[in-house]
Amino acid sequence: MNPVTLNQPSDAQRLSQCHPSQICRILALTGDLASKLHLVNLGFHTNSRIKLHMIRHRTFIVTVDGSRFALDASLADQIQVQVSP
């Protein structure tokens, strides 16, 4: 069992399932260790606020704690989020 996913809220979803302009909270990073470390080094941390600005050609333009990034769909699939009310 993966302890990271045991306590996920029922409304958890992947970043790739979000719509533009949605603001979310990062719940977990999934995937292989190299991908997780890459995201953490960029500033993607649990409980960080993330906003999806736009999706263009399976590229996700996001802002995390004031920094803007472009993520491909495979990385967006590895970020578990909860949509903020």
PDB file of N, CA, C and O in Angstrom:
ATOM      1  N   MET A   1       0.832  -1.187   0.000  1.00  0.00           N
ATOM      2  CA  MET A   1       0.000   0.000   0.000  1.00  0.00           C
ATOM      3  C   MET A   1       0.873   1.246   0.000  1.00  0.00           C
ATOM      4  O   MET A   1       1.898   1.289   0.650  1.00  0.00           O
ATOM      5  N   ASN A   2       0.428   2.235  -0.685  1.00  0.00           N
ATOM      6  CA  ASN A   2       1.157   3.488  -0.748  1.00  0.00           C
ATOM      7  C   ASN A   2       0.568   4.440   0.291  1.00  0.00           C
ATOM      8  O   ASN A   2      -0.571   4.881   0.159  1.00  0.00           O
ATOM      9  N   PRO A   3       1.320   4.786   1.347  1.00  0.00           N
ATOM     10  CA  PRO A   3       0.765   5.635   2.406  1.00  0.00           C
ATOM     11  C   PRO A   3       0.406   7.031   1.937  1.00  0.00           C
ATOM     12  O   PRO A   3      -0.385   7.711   2.553  1.00  0.00           O
ATOM     13  N   VAL A   4       0.966   7.477   0.814  1.00  0.00           N
ATOM     14  CA  VAL A   4       0.665   8.822   0.327  1.00  0.00           C
ATOM     15  C   VAL A   4      -0.790   8.917  -0.109  1.00  0.00           C
ATOM     16  O   VAL A   4      -1.418   9.951   0.025  1.00  0.00           O
ATOM     17  N   THR A   5      -1.365   7.819  -0.604  1.00  0.00           N
ATOM     18  CA  THR A   5      -2.721   7.880  -1.132  1.00  0.00           C
ATOM     19  C   THR A   5      -3.783   7.424  -0.135  1.00  0.00           C
ATOM     20  O   THR A   5      -4.958   7.508  -0.429  1.00  0.00           O
ATOM     21  N   LEU A   6      -3.398   6.943   1.038  1.00  0.00           N
ATOM     22  CA  LEU A   6      -4.373   6.433   1.985  1.00  0.00           C
ATOM     23  C   LEU A   6      -5.300   7.514   2.532  1.00  0.00           C
ATOM     24  O   LEU A   6      -6.476   7.271   2.724  1.00  0.00           O
ATOM     25  N   ASN A   7      -4.787   8.695   2.775  1.00  0.00           N
ATOM     26  CA  ASN A   7      -5.586   9.740   3.413  1.00  0.00           C
ATOM     27  C   ASN A   7      -6.042  10.821   2.430  1.00  0.00           C
ATOM     28  O   ASN A   7      -6.294  11.938   2.823  1.00  0.00           O
ATOM     29  N   GLN A   8      -6.135  10.488   1.156  1.00  0.00           N
ATOM     30  CA  GLN A   8      -6.544  11.473   0.170  1.00  0.00           C
ATOM     31  C   GLN A   8      -8.031  11.759   0.309  1.00  0.00           C
ATOM     32  O   GLN A   8      -8.834  10.848   0.484  1.00  0.00           O
ATOM     33  N   PRO A   9      -8.431  13.028   0.245  1.00  0.00           N
ATOM     34  CA  PRO A   9      -9.855  13.359   0.269  1.00  0.00           C
ATOM     35  C   PRO A   9     -10.562  12.745  -0.936  1.00  0.00           C
ATOM     36  O   PRO A   9      -9.942  12.499  -1.966  1.00  0.00           O
ATOM     37  N   SER A  10     -11.850  12.544  -0.811  1.00  0.00           N
ATOM     38  CA  SER A  10     -12.604  11.922  -1.895  1.00  0.00           C
ATOM     39  C   SER A  10     -12.671  12.814  -3.134  1.00  0.00           C
ATOM     40  O   SER A  10     -12.927  12.325  -4.223  1.00  0.00           O
ATOM     41  N   ASP A  11     -12.430  14.110  -2.982  1.00  0.00           N
ATOM     42  CA  ASP A  11     -12.473  15.011  -4.130  1.00  0.00           C
ATOM     43  C   ASP A  11     -11.093  15.249  -4.743  1.00  0.00           C
ATOM     44  O   ASP A  11     -10.904  16.189  -5.504  1.00  0.00           O
ATOM     45  N   ALA A  12     -10.139  14.379  -4.438  1.00  0.00           N
ATOM     46  CA  ALA A  12      -8.805  14.488  -5.027  1.00  0.00           C
ATOM     47  C   ALA A  12      -8.873  14.120  -6.501  1.00  0.00           C
ATOM     48  O   ALA A  12      -9.638  13.251  -6.914  1.00  0.00           O
ATOM     49  N   GLN A  13      -8.087  14.818  -7.299  1.00  0.00           N
ATOM     50  CA  GLN A  13      -8.013  14.538  -8.723  1.00  0.00           C
ATOM     51  C   GLN A  13      -6.633  14.897  -9.231  1.00  0.00           C
ATOM     52  O   GLN A  13      -5.857  15.537  -8.531  1.00  0.00           O
ATOM     53  N   ARG A  14      -6.338  14.471 -10.451  1.00  0.00           N
ATOM     54  CA  ARG A  14      -5.062  14.827 -11.059  1.00  0.00           C
ATOM     55  C   ARG A  14      -5.142  16.244 -11.612  1.00  0.00           C
ATOM     56  O   ARG A  14      -6.210  16.700 -12.021  1.00  0.00           O
ATOM     57  N   LEU A  15      -4.015  16.916 -11.644  1.00  0.00           N
ATOM     58  CA  LEU A  15      -3.970  18.263 -12.226  1.00  0.00           C
ATOM     59  C   LEU A  15      -4.447  18.225 -13.679  1.00  0.00           C
ATOM     60  O   LEU A  15      -5.094  19.161 -14.144  1.00  0.00           O
ATOM     61  N   SER A  16      -4.158  17.150 -14.373  1.00  0.00           N
ATOM     62  CA  SER A  16      -4.561  17.042 -15.780  1.00  0.00           C
ATOM     63  C   SER A  16      -6.079  16.977 -15.951  1.00  0.00           C
ATOM     64  O   SER A  16      -6.575  17.141 -17.067  1.00  0.00           O
ATOM     65  N   GLN A  17      -6.830  16.770 -14.876  1.00  0.00           N
ATOM     66  CA  GLN A  17      -8.286  16.739 -14.937  1.00  0.00           C
ATOM     67  C   GLN A  17      -8.919  18.094 -14.612  1.00  0.00           C
ATOM     68  O   GLN A  17     -10.136  18.238 -14.713  1.00  0.00           O
ATOM     69  N   CYS A  18      -8.118  19.064 -14.244  1.00  0.00           N
ATOM     70  CA  CYS A  18      -8.629  20.384 -13.876  1.00  0.00           C
ATOM     71  C   CYS A  18      -8.927  21.220 -15.115  1.00  0.00           C
ATOM     72  O   CYS A  18      -8.479  20.919 -16.218  1.00  0.00           O
ATOM     73  N   HIS A  19      -9.663  22.278 -14.892  1.00  0.00           N
ATOM     74  CA  HIS A  19     -10.026  23.210 -15.954  1.00  0.00           C
ATOM     75  C   HIS A  19      -9.235  24.505 -15.787  1.00  0.00           C
ATOM     76  O   HIS A  19      -8.859  24.869 -14.667  1.00  0.00           O
ATOM     77  N   PRO A  20      -8.988  25.215 -16.882  1.00  0.00           N
ATOM     78  CA  PRO A  20      -8.287  26.496 -16.768  1.00  0.00           C
ATOM     79  C   PRO A  20      -8.972  27.434 -15.779  1.00  0.00           C
ATOM     80  O   PRO A  20     -10.190  27.413 -15.624  1.00  0.00           O
ATOM     81  N   SER A  21      -8.170  28.198 -15.084  1.00  0.00           N
ATOM     82  CA  SER A  21      -8.566  29.171 -14.063  1.00  0.00           C
ATOM     83  C   SER A  21      -8.895  28.544 -12.713  1.00  0.00           C
ATOM     84  O   SER A  21      -9.209  29.275 -11.777  1.00  0.00           O
ATOM     85  N   GLN A  22      -8.814  27.232 -12.587  1.00  0.00           N
ATOM     86  CA  GLN A  22      -9.053  26.607 -11.292  1.00  0.00           C
ATOM     87  C   GLN A  22      -7.838  26.769 -10.390  1.00  0.00           C
ATOM     88  O   GLN A  22      -6.699  26.683 -10.840  1.00  0.00           O
ATOM     89  N   ILE A  23      -8.109  27.030  -9.122  1.00  0.00           N
ATOM     90  CA  ILE A  23      -7.066  27.116  -8.102  1.00  0.00           C
ATOM     91  C   ILE A  23      -7.198  25.881  -7.223  1.00  0.00           C
ATOM     92  O   ILE A  23      -8.297  25.537  -6.789  1.00  0.00           O
ATOM     93  N   CYS A  24      -6.076  25.221  -6.997  1.00  0.00           N
ATOM     94  CA  CYS A  24      -6.074  23.960  -6.262  1.00  0.00           C
ATOM     95  C   CYS A  24      -4.980  23.965  -5.205  1.00  0.00           C
ATOM     96  O   CYS A  24      -4.132  24.853  -5.165  1.00  0.00           O
ATOM     97  N   ARG A  25      -5.027  22.935  -4.381  1.00  0.00           N
ATOM     98  CA  ARG A  25      -3.991  22.684  -3.384  1.00  0.00           C
ATOM     99  C   ARG A  25      -3.359  21.347  -3.736  1.00  0.00           C
ATOM    100  O   ARG A  25      -4.056  20.374  -4.009  1.00  0.00           O
ATOM    101  N   ILE A  26      -2.025  21.289  -3.743  1.00  0.00           N
ATOM    102  CA  ILE A  26      -1.331  20.049  -4.065  1.00  0.00           C
ATOM    103  C   ILE A  26      -1.452  19.099  -2.880  1.00  0.00           C
ATOM    104  O   ILE A  26      -1.108  19.452  -1.747  1.00  0.00           O
ATOM    105  N   LEU A  27      -1.948  17.898  -3.155  1.00  0.00           N
ATOM    106  CA  LEU A  27      -2.096  16.880  -2.119  1.00  0.00           C
ATOM    107  C   LEU A  27      -0.928  15.906  -2.112  1.00  0.00           C
ATOM    108  O   LEU A  27      -0.473  15.487  -1.052  1.00  0.00           O
ATOM    109  N   ALA A  28      -0.469  15.513  -3.301  1.00  0.00           N
ATOM    110  CA  ALA A  28       0.595  14.510  -3.383  1.00  0.00           C
ATOM    111  C   ALA A  28       1.233  14.540  -4.762  1.00  0.00           C
ATOM    112  O   ALA A  28       0.619  14.988  -5.739  1.00  0.00           O
ATOM    113  N   LEU A  29       2.451  14.068  -4.821  1.00  0.00           N
ATOM    114  CA  LEU A  29       3.158  13.868  -6.078  1.00  0.00           C
ATOM    115  C   LEU A  29       3.317  12.367  -6.263  1.00  0.00           C
ATOM    116  O   LEU A  29       3.758  11.666  -5.357  1.00  0.00           O
ATOM    117  N   THR A  30       2.928  11.878  -7.425  1.00  0.00           N
ATOM    118  CA  THR A  30       3.019  10.452  -7.702  1.00  0.00           C
ATOM    119  C   THR A  30       4.047  10.235  -8.807  1.00  0.00           C
ATOM    120  O   THR A  30       4.628  11.182  -9.313  1.00  0.00           O
ATOM    121  N   GLY A  31       4.249   8.998  -9.184  1.00  0.00           N
ATOM    122  CA  GLY A  31       5.204   8.700 -10.246  1.00  0.00           C
ATOM    123  C   GLY A  31       6.523   8.220  -9.692  1.00  0.00           C
ATOM    124  O   GLY A  31       6.662   7.935  -8.505  1.00  0.00           O
ATOM    125  N   ASP A  32       7.509   8.150 -10.569  1.00  0.00           N
ATOM    126  CA  ASP A  32       8.810   7.640 -10.140  1.00  0.00           C
ATOM    127  C   ASP A  32       9.576   8.685  -9.335  1.00  0.00           C
ATOM    128  O   ASP A  32       9.231   9.867  -9.318  1.00  0.00           O
ATOM    129  N   LEU A  33      10.613   8.236  -8.665  1.00  0.00           N
ATOM    130  CA  LEU A  33      11.374   9.097  -7.764  1.00  0.00           C
ATOM    131  C   LEU A  33      11.987  10.287  -8.493  1.00  0.00           C
ATOM    132  O   LEU A  33      11.967  11.412  -7.993  1.00  0.00           O
ATOM    133  N   ALA A  34      12.515  10.055  -9.685  1.00  0.00           N
ATOM    134  CA  ALA A  34      13.145  11.147 -10.446  1.00  0.00           C
ATOM    135  C   ALA A  34      12.137  12.256 -10.763  1.00  0.00           C
ATOM    136  O   ALA A  34      12.458  13.442 -10.647  1.00  0.00           O
ATOM    137  N   SER A  35      10.927  11.869 -11.142  1.00  0.00           N
ATOM    138  CA  SER A  35       9.893  12.868 -11.443  1.00  0.00           C
ATOM    139  C   SER A  35       9.484  13.638 -10.204  1.00  0.00           C
ATOM    140  O   SER A  35       9.309  14.857 -10.237  1.00  0.00           O
ATOM    141  N   LYS A  36       9.326  12.929  -9.080  1.00  0.00           N
ATOM    142  CA  LYS A  36       8.967  13.594  -7.830  1.00  0.00           C
ATOM    143  C   LYS A  36      10.042  14.594  -7.417  1.00  0.00           C
ATOM    144  O   LYS A  36       9.733  15.730  -7.040  1.00  0.00           O
ATOM    145  N   LEU A  37      11.302  14.184  -7.487  1.00  0.00           N
ATOM    146  CA  LEU A  37      12.389  15.084  -7.104  1.00  0.00           C
ATOM    147  C   LEU A  37      12.453  16.298  -8.019  1.00  0.00           C
ATOM    148  O   LEU A  37      12.710  17.412  -7.566  1.00  0.00           O
ATOM    149  N   HIS A  38      12.214  16.082  -9.298  1.00  0.00           N
ATOM    150  CA  HIS A  38      12.212  17.197 -10.254  1.00  0.00           C
ATOM    151  C   HIS A  38      11.128  18.211  -9.880  1.00  0.00           C
ATOM    152  O   HIS A  38      11.393  19.422  -9.831  1.00  0.00           O
ATOM    153  N   LEU A  39       9.926  17.730  -9.580  1.00  0.00           N
ATOM    154  CA  LEU A  39       8.837  18.627  -9.206  1.00  0.00           C
ATOM    155  C   LEU A  39       9.118  19.339  -7.891  1.00  0.00           C
ATOM    156  O   LEU A  39       8.878  20.540  -7.762  1.00  0.00           O
ATOM    157  N   VAL A  40       9.656  18.619  -6.916  1.00  0.00           N
ATOM    158  CA  VAL A  40       9.977  19.237  -5.616  1.00  0.00           C
ATOM    159  C   VAL A  40      11.042  20.312  -5.793  1.00  0.00           C
ATOM    160  O   VAL A  40      10.945  21.404  -5.211  1.00  0.00           O
ATOM    161  N   ASN A  41      12.045  20.038  -6.607  1.00  0.00           N
ATOM    162  CA  ASN A  41      13.099  21.027  -6.841  1.00  0.00           C
ATOM    163  C   ASN A  41      12.576  22.279  -7.534  1.00  0.00           C
ATOM    164  O   ASN A  41      13.142  23.360  -7.372  1.00  0.00           O
ATOM    165  N   LEU A  42      11.504  22.148  -8.291  1.00  0.00           N
ATOM    166  CA  LEU A  42      10.882  23.310  -8.934  1.00  0.00           C
ATOM    167  C   LEU A  42       9.975  24.090  -7.984  1.00  0.00           C
ATOM    168  O   LEU A  42       9.558  25.194  -8.294  1.00  0.00           O
ATOM    169  N   GLY A  43       9.627  23.496  -6.829  1.00  0.00           N
ATOM    170  CA  GLY A  43       8.785  24.194  -5.857  1.00  0.00           C
ATOM    171  C   GLY A  43       7.394  23.617  -5.695  1.00  0.00           C
ATOM    172  O   GLY A  43       6.542  24.233  -5.065  1.00  0.00           O
ATOM    173  N   PHE A  44       7.143  22.452  -6.277  1.00  0.00           N
ATOM    174  CA  PHE A  44       5.839  21.793  -6.144  1.00  0.00           C
ATOM    175  C   PHE A  44       5.852  20.985  -4.860  1.00  0.00           C
ATOM    176  O   PHE A  44       6.389  19.884  -4.810  1.00  0.00           O
ATOM    177  N   HIS A  45       5.277  21.537  -3.802  1.00  0.00           N
ATOM    178  CA  HIS A  45       5.277  20.893  -2.495  1.00  0.00           C
ATOM    179  C   HIS A  45       3.849  20.627  -2.046  1.00  0.00           C
ATOM    180  O   HIS A  45       2.916  21.330  -2.443  1.00  0.00           O
ATOM    181  N   THR A  46       3.686  19.644  -1.182  1.00  0.00           N
ATOM    182  CA  THR A  46       2.383  19.341  -0.602  1.00  0.00           C
ATOM    183  C   THR A  46       1.833  20.595   0.070  1.00  0.00           C
ATOM    184  O   THR A  46       2.560  21.324   0.738  1.00  0.00           O
ATOM    185  N   ASN A  47       0.572  20.855  -0.141  1.00  0.00           N
ATOM    186  CA  ASN A  47      -0.168  22.010   0.382  1.00  0.00           C
ATOM    187  C   ASN A  47       0.145  23.319  -0.324  1.00  0.00           C
ATOM    188  O   ASN A  47      -0.392  24.356   0.057  1.00  0.00           O
ATOM    189  N   SER A  48       0.998  23.289  -1.348  1.00  0.00           N
ATOM    190  CA  SER A  48       1.228  24.503  -2.132  1.00  0.00           C
ATOM    191  C   SER A  48      -0.017  24.813  -2.953  1.00  0.00           C
ATOM    192  O   SER A  48      -0.759  23.926  -3.364  1.00  0.00           O
ATOM    193  N   ARG A  49      -0.220  26.087  -3.202  1.00  0.00           N
ATOM    194  CA  ARG A  49      -1.339  26.538  -4.027  1.00  0.00           C
ATOM    195  C   ARG A  49      -0.899  26.525  -5.485  1.00  0.00           C
ATOM    196  O   ARG A  49       0.185  27.012  -5.818  1.00  0.00           O
ATOM    197  N   ILE A  50      -1.729  25.954  -6.342  1.00  0.00           N
ATOM    198  CA  ILE A  50      -1.400  25.870  -7.764  1.00  0.00           C
ATOM    199  C   ILE A  50      -2.603  26.353  -8.562  1.00  0.00           C
ATOM    200  O   ILE A  50      -3.747  26.035  -8.235  1.00  0.00           O
ATOM    201  N   LYS A  51      -2.345  27.171  -9.571  1.00  0.00           N
ATOM    202  CA  LYS A  51      -3.418  27.663 -10.442  1.00  0.00           C
ATOM    203  C   LYS A  51      -3.126  27.219 -11.859  1.00  0.00           C
ATOM    204  O   LYS A  51      -2.009  27.414 -12.365  1.00  0.00           O
ATOM    205  N   LEU A  52      -4.111  26.622 -12.493  1.00  0.00           N
ATOM    206  CA  LEU A  52      -3.992  26.228 -13.891  1.00  0.00           C
ATOM    207  C   LEU A  52      -4.465  27.398 -14.747  1.00  0.00           C
ATOM    208  O   LEU A  52      -5.633  27.793 -14.684  1.00  0.00           O
ATOM    209  N   HIS A  53      -3.559  27.965 -15.527  1.00  0.00           N
ATOM    210  CA  HIS A  53      -3.909  29.124 -16.350  1.00  0.00           C
ATOM    211  C   HIS A  53      -4.497  28.717 -17.693  1.00  0.00           C
ATOM    212  O   HIS A  53      -5.501  29.270 -18.118  1.00  0.00           O
ATOM    213  N   MET A  54      -3.833  27.787 -18.365  1.00  0.00           N
ATOM    214  CA  MET A  54      -4.334  27.360 -19.670  1.00  0.00           C
ATOM    215  C   MET A  54      -3.755  26.011 -20.045  1.00  0.00           C
ATOM    216  O   MET A  54      -2.766  25.568 -19.466  1.00  0.00           O
ATOM    217  N   ILE A  55      -4.407  25.385 -21.009  1.00  0.00           N
ATOM    218  CA  ILE A  55      -3.938  24.125 -21.570  1.00  0.00           C
ATOM    219  C   ILE A  55      -3.812  24.337 -23.072  1.00  0.00           C
ATOM    220  O   ILE A  55      -4.788  24.716 -23.733  1.00  0.00           O
ATOM    221  N   ARG A  56      -2.623  24.115 -23.596  1.00  0.00           N
ATOM    222  CA  ARG A  56      -2.374  24.261 -25.027  1.00  0.00           C
ATOM    223  C   ARG A  56      -1.582  23.061 -25.517  1.00  0.00           C
ATOM    224  O   ARG A  56      -0.465  22.819 -25.049  1.00  0.00           O
ATOM    225  N   HIS A  57      -2.193  22.307 -26.431  1.00  0.00           N
ATOM    226  CA  HIS A  57      -1.506  21.154 -27.036  1.00  0.00           C
ATOM    227  C   HIS A  57      -0.951  20.206 -25.982  1.00  0.00           C
ATOM    228  O   HIS A  57       0.202  19.795 -26.040  1.00  0.00           O
ATOM    229  N   ARG A  58      -1.771  19.876 -24.985  1.00  0.00           N
ATOM    230  CA  ARG A  58      -1.396  18.964 -23.893  1.00  0.00           C
ATOM    231  C   ARG A  58      -0.243  19.494 -23.049  1.00  0.00           C
ATOM    232  O   ARG A  58       0.481  18.750 -22.402  1.00  0.00           O
ATOM    233  N   THR A  59      -0.069  20.807 -23.053  1.00  0.00           N
ATOM    234  CA  THR A  59       0.873  21.476 -22.169  1.00  0.00           C
ATOM    235  C   THR A  59       0.061  22.316 -21.190  1.00  0.00           C
ATOM    236  O   THR A  59      -0.814  23.078 -21.598  1.00  0.00           O
ATOM    237  N   PHE A  60       0.361  22.163 -19.919  1.00  0.00           N
ATOM    238  CA  PHE A  60      -0.380  22.829 -18.852  1.00  0.00           C
ATOM    239  C   PHE A  60       0.444  23.992 -18.322  1.00  0.00           C
ATOM    240  O   PHE A  60       1.562  23.797 -17.853  1.00  0.00           O
ATOM    241  N   ILE A  61      -0.097  25.202 -18.420  1.00  0.00           N
ATOM    242  CA  ILE A  61       0.568  26.398 -17.906  1.00  0.00           C
ATOM    243  C   ILE A  61      -0.001  26.654 -16.513  1.00  0.00           C
ATOM    244  O   ILE A  61      -1.203  26.881 -16.350  1.00  0.00           O
ATOM    245  N   VAL A  62       0.890  26.594 -15.503  1.00  0.00           N
ATOM    246  CA  VAL A  62       0.461  26.709 -14.109  1.00  0.00           C
ATOM    247  C   VAL A  62       1.316  27.726 -13.369  1.00  0.00           C
ATOM    248  O   VAL A  62       2.424  28.054 -13.791  1.00  0.00           O
ATOM    249  N   THR A  63       0.762  28.209 -12.268  1.00  0.00           N
ATOM    250  CA  THR A  63       1.513  29.038 -11.331  1.00  0.00           C
ATOM    251  C   THR A  63       1.513  28.319  -9.989  1.00  0.00           C
ATOM    252  O   THR A  63       0.465  27.889  -9.515  1.00  0.00           O
ATOM    253  N   VAL A  64       2.699  28.180  -9.412  1.00  0.00           N
ATOM    254  CA  VAL A  64       2.853  27.581  -8.089  1.00  0.00           C
ATOM    255  C   VAL A  64       3.587  28.583  -7.220  1.00  0.00           C
ATOM    256  O   VAL A  64       4.733  28.945  -7.513  1.00  0.00           O
ATOM    257  N   ASP A  65       2.919  29.051  -6.177  1.00  0.00           N
ATOM    258  CA  ASP A  65       3.508  30.008  -5.242  1.00  0.00           C
ATOM    259  C   ASP A  65       4.203  31.172  -5.957  1.00  0.00           C
ATOM    260  O   ASP A  65       5.307  31.569  -5.610  1.00  0.00           O
ATOM    261  N   GLY A  66       3.548  31.700  -6.985  1.00  0.00           N
ATOM    262  CA  GLY A  66       4.046  32.878  -7.673  1.00  0.00           C
ATOM    263  C   GLY A  66       4.975  32.625  -8.841  1.00  0.00           C
ATOM    264  O   GLY A  66       5.347  33.560  -9.550  1.00  0.00           O
ATOM    265  N   SER A  67       5.378  31.388  -9.101  1.00  0.00           N
ATOM    266  CA  SER A  67       6.255  31.061 -10.231  1.00  0.00           C
ATOM    267  C   SER A  67       5.454  30.324 -11.294  1.00  0.00           C
ATOM    268  O   SER A  67       4.669  29.432 -10.984  1.00  0.00           O
ATOM    269  N   ARG A  68       5.670  30.696 -12.562  1.00  0.00           N
ATOM    270  CA  ARG A  68       4.916  30.105 -13.667  1.00  0.00           C
ATOM    271  C   ARG A  68       5.732  29.007 -14.334  1.00  0.00           C
ATOM    272  O   ARG A  68       6.936  29.156 -14.550  1.00  0.00           O
ATOM    273  N   PHE A  69       5.046  27.903 -14.654  1.00  0.00           N
ATOM    274  CA  PHE A  69       5.688  26.748 -15.269  1.00  0.00           C
ATOM    275  C   PHE A  69       4.821  26.207 -16.399  1.00  0.00           C
ATOM    276  O   PHE A  69       3.602  26.354 -16.372  1.00  0.00           O
ATOM    277  N   ALA A  70       5.461  25.533 -17.347  1.00  0.00           N
ATOM    278  CA  ALA A  70       4.768  24.773 -18.383  1.00  0.00           C
ATOM    279  C   ALA A  70       5.080  23.299 -18.139  1.00  0.00           C
ATOM    280  O   ALA A  70       6.244  22.910 -18.078  1.00  0.00           O
ATOM    281  N   LEU A  71       4.041  22.498 -17.966  1.00  0.00           N
ATOM    282  CA  LEU A  71       4.200  21.071 -17.693  1.00  0.00           C
ATOM    283  C   LEU A  71       3.581  20.266 -18.822  1.00  0.00           C
ATOM    284  O   LEU A  71       2.494  20.612 -19.304  1.00  0.00           O
ATOM    285  N   ASP A  72       4.250  19.183 -19.217  1.00  0.00           N
ATOM    286  CA  ASP A  72       3.604  18.311 -20.192  1.00  0.00           C
ATOM    287  C   ASP A  72       2.556  17.459 -19.476  1.00  0.00           C
ATOM    288  O   ASP A  72       2.489  17.408 -18.248  1.00  0.00           O
ATOM    289  N   ALA A  73       1.719  16.806 -20.247  1.00  0.00           N
ATOM    290  CA  ALA A  73       0.594  16.062 -19.677  1.00  0.00           C
ATOM    291  C   ALA A  73       1.045  14.953 -18.740  1.00  0.00           C
ATOM    292  O   ALA A  73       0.362  14.669 -17.749  1.00  0.00           O
ATOM    293  N   SER A  74       2.179  14.331 -19.016  1.00  0.00           N
ATOM    294  CA  SER A  74       2.631  13.235 -18.147  1.00  0.00           C
ATOM    295  C   SER A  74       2.986  13.739 -16.754  1.00  0.00           C
ATOM    296  O   SER A  74       2.705  13.068 -15.759  1.00  0.00           O
ATOM    297  N   LEU A  75       3.576  14.923 -16.645  1.00  0.00           N
ATOM    298  CA  LEU A  75       3.859  15.500 -15.328  1.00  0.00           C
ATOM    299  C   LEU A  75       2.572  15.961 -14.641  1.00  0.00           C
ATOM    300  O   LEU A  75       2.408  15.794 -13.438  1.00  0.00           O
ATOM    301  N   ALA A  76       1.658  16.536 -15.400  1.00  0.00           N
ATOM    302  CA  ALA A  76       0.382  16.977 -14.824  1.00  0.00           C
ATOM    303  C   ALA A  76      -0.402  15.793 -14.260  1.00  0.00           C
ATOM    304  O   ALA A  76      -1.114  15.935 -13.269  1.00  0.00           O
ATOM    305  N   ASP A  77      -0.243  14.620 -14.869  1.00  0.00           N
ATOM    306  CA  ASP A  77      -0.908  13.410 -14.365  1.00  0.00           C
ATOM    307  C   ASP A  77      -0.343  12.965 -13.022  1.00  0.00           C
ATOM    308  O   ASP A  77      -0.991  12.241 -12.276  1.00  0.00           O
ATOM    309  N   GLN A  78       0.866  13.378 -12.700  1.00  0.00           N
ATOM    310  CA  GLN A  78       1.532  12.928 -11.475  1.00  0.00           C
ATOM    311  C   GLN A  78       1.294  13.854 -10.283  1.00  0.00           C
ATOM    312  O   GLN A  78       1.810  13.607  -9.203  1.00  0.00           O
ATOM    313  N   ILE A  79       0.512  14.898 -10.468  1.00  0.00           N
ATOM    314  CA  ILE A  79       0.235  15.850  -9.394  1.00  0.00           C
ATOM    315  C   ILE A  79      -1.204  15.690  -8.948  1.00  0.00           C
ATOM    316  O   ILE A  79      -2.138  15.965  -9.708  1.00  0.00           O
ATOM    317  N   GLN A  80      -1.395  15.211  -7.726  1.00  0.00           N
ATOM    318  CA  GLN A  80      -2.734  15.055  -7.148  1.00  0.00           C
ATOM    319  C   GLN A  80      -3.120  16.361  -6.471  1.00  0.00           C
ATOM    320  O   GLN A  80      -2.333  16.896  -5.684  1.00  0.00           O
ATOM    321  N   VAL A  81      -4.310  16.871  -6.771  1.00  0.00           N
ATOM    322  CA  VAL A  81      -4.739  18.156  -6.235  1.00  0.00           C
ATOM    323  C   VAL A  81      -6.152  18.061  -5.669  1.00  0.00           C
ATOM    324  O   VAL A  81      -6.891  17.117  -5.943  1.00  0.00           O
ATOM    325  N   GLN A  82      -6.499  19.077  -4.902  1.00  0.00           N
ATOM    326  CA  GLN A  82      -7.866  19.270  -4.430  1.00  0.00           C
ATOM    327  C   GLN A  82      -8.272  20.677  -4.847  1.00  0.00           C
ATOM    328  O   GLN A  82      -7.558  21.637  -4.547  1.00  0.00           O
ATOM    329  N   VAL A  83      -9.384  20.786  -5.546  1.00  0.00           N
ATOM    330  CA  VAL A  83      -9.844  22.083  -6.019  1.00  0.00           C
ATOM    331  C   VAL A  83     -10.277  22.920  -4.829  1.00  0.00           C
ATOM    332  O   VAL A  83     -11.018  22.463  -3.957  1.00  0.00           O
ATOM    333  N   SER A  84      -9.799  24.164  -4.792  1.00  0.00           N
ATOM    334  CA  SER A  84     -10.179  25.087  -3.720  1.00  0.00           C
ATOM    335  C   SER A  84     -11.564  25.634  -3.974  1.00  0.00           C
ATOM    336  O   SER A  84     -11.941  25.882  -5.123  1.00  0.00           O
ATOM    337  N   PRO A  85     -12.330  25.837  -2.914  1.00  0.00           N
ATOM    338  CA  PRO A  85     -13.682  26.383  -3.078  1.00  0.00           C
ATOM    339  C   PRO A  85     -13.663  27.829  -3.505  1.00  0.00           C
ATOM    340  O   PRO A  85     -12.730  28.536  -3.403  1.00  0.00           O
TER     341      PRO A  85
END
